[in-house]
CSV table of C-alpha atoms in Angstrom, one decimal:
chain,number,residue,atom,x,y,z
A,11,MET,CA,-4.9,1.0,15.6
A,12,ARG,CA,-7.2,1.9,12.8
A,13,SER,CA,-4.5,3.3,10.7
A,14,ASN,CA,-2.4,0.1,11.1
A,15,LEU,CA,-5.5,-1.9,9.9
A,16,SER,CA,-6.0,0.3,6.9
A,17,THR,CA,-2.3,0.1,6.0
A,18,ALA,CA,-2.4,-3.7,6.3
A,19,LEU,CA,-5.5,-3.8,4.1
A,20,ALA,CA,-3.8,-1.6,1.5
A,21,ILE,CA,-0.7,-3.9,1.4
A,22,VAL,CA,-2.8,-7.1,1.3
A,23,ALA,CA,-5.0,-5.6,-1.5
A,24,GLY,CA,-1.8,-4.6,-3.4
A,25,LEU,CA,-0.4,-8.1,-3.2
A,26,ALA,CA,-3.7,-9.6,-4.2
A,27,ILE,CA,-3.9,-7.3,-7.2
A,28,VAL,CA,-0.3,-8.2,-8.2
A,29,ALA,CA,-1.1,-11.9,-7.9
A,30,GLY,CA,-4.4,-11.5,-9.9
A,31,PHE,CA,-2.8,-9.6,-12.7
A,32,TYR,CA,0.2,-11.9,-12.8
A,33,PHE,CA,-1.9,-15.0,-13.1
A,34,LEU,CA,-4.2,-13.3,-15.6
A,35,GLY,CA,-1.1,-12.3,-17.6
A,36,ARG,CA,0.3,-15.8,-17.5
A,37,LEU,CA,-3.1,-17.2,-18.6
A,38,LEU,CA,-3.4,-14.8,-21.5
A,39,SER,CA,0.4,-14.8,-22.2
A,40,ILE,CA,0.3,-11.0,-22.0
A,41,ASN,CA,3.1,-9.5,-20.0
A,42,LEU,CA,1.7,-6.0,-20.3
A,43,ILE,CA,-1.1,-6.8,-17.9
A,44,GLY,CA,1.3,-8.2,-15.3
A,45,ILE,CA,3.5,-5.1,-15.6
A,46,ILE,CA,0.5,-2.8,-15.2
A,47,GLY,CA,-0.7,-4.9,-12.2
A,48,ILE,CA,2.7,-4.7,-10.5
A,49,LEU,CA,3.0,-0.9,-11.0
A,50,TYR,CA,-0.6,-0.4,-9.7
A,51,ALA,CA,0.1,-2.5,-6.6
A,52,LEU,CA,3.4,-0.7,-5.9
A,53,THR,CA,1.6,2.6,-6.0
A,54,MET,CA,-1.0,1.2,-3.6
A,55,VAL,CA,1.6,-0.2,-1.2
A,56,GLY,CA,3.6,3.0,-1.4
A,57,GLY,CA,0.6,5.1,-0.6
A,58,GLY,CA,-0.2,2.9,2.4
A,59,ILE,CA,3.3,3.2,3.7
A,60,LEU,CA,3.3,7.0,3.2
A,61,ARG,CA,-0.1,7.2,5.0
A,62,TRP,CA,1.3,5.1,7.9
A,63,ARG,CA,4.4,7.3,8.2
A,64,ARG,CA,2.3,10.5,8.0
A,65,GLY,CA,0.0,9.2,10.8
A,66,ARG,CA,3.0,8.3,13.0
A,67,LYS,CA,4.5,11.8,12.5
A,68,ALA,CA,1.1,13.3,13.5
A,69,THR,CA,0.9,11.2,16.7
A,70,ASP,CA,4.6,11.9,17.5
A,71,GLY,CA,3.9,15.6,17.3
A,72,LEU,CA,0.9,15.3,19.6
A,73,THR,CA,2.8,13.3,22.3
A,74,ASN,CA,6.0,15.4,22.1
A,75,SER,CA,4.4,18.8,22.0
A,76,SER,CA,6.2,21.3,24.3
A,77,PRO,CA,4.2,22.8,27.2
A,78,GLN,CA,3.0,26.3,26.7
C-alpha cells in the first residue's frame, strides 16, 4: 500500500512540475523551460513506474517462492 502511495505521489508531483514549468514558459515566452520541465517530469514518472514494477516483482517472488 505504501509503495502505491509513493508511486501516486511521484506521478502527481511530475504532472504538477510539468504544469508549473509549462505555465512559467508560457508566461515568459520561453519554450526551453517547458521542455526541461517535461523531460524532468517524464523522468520522475518513469522512475515511479519502475519503482512500482520492481516492488511488484519483489512481492511476487515472496508469494510464489517454492517450498524448500
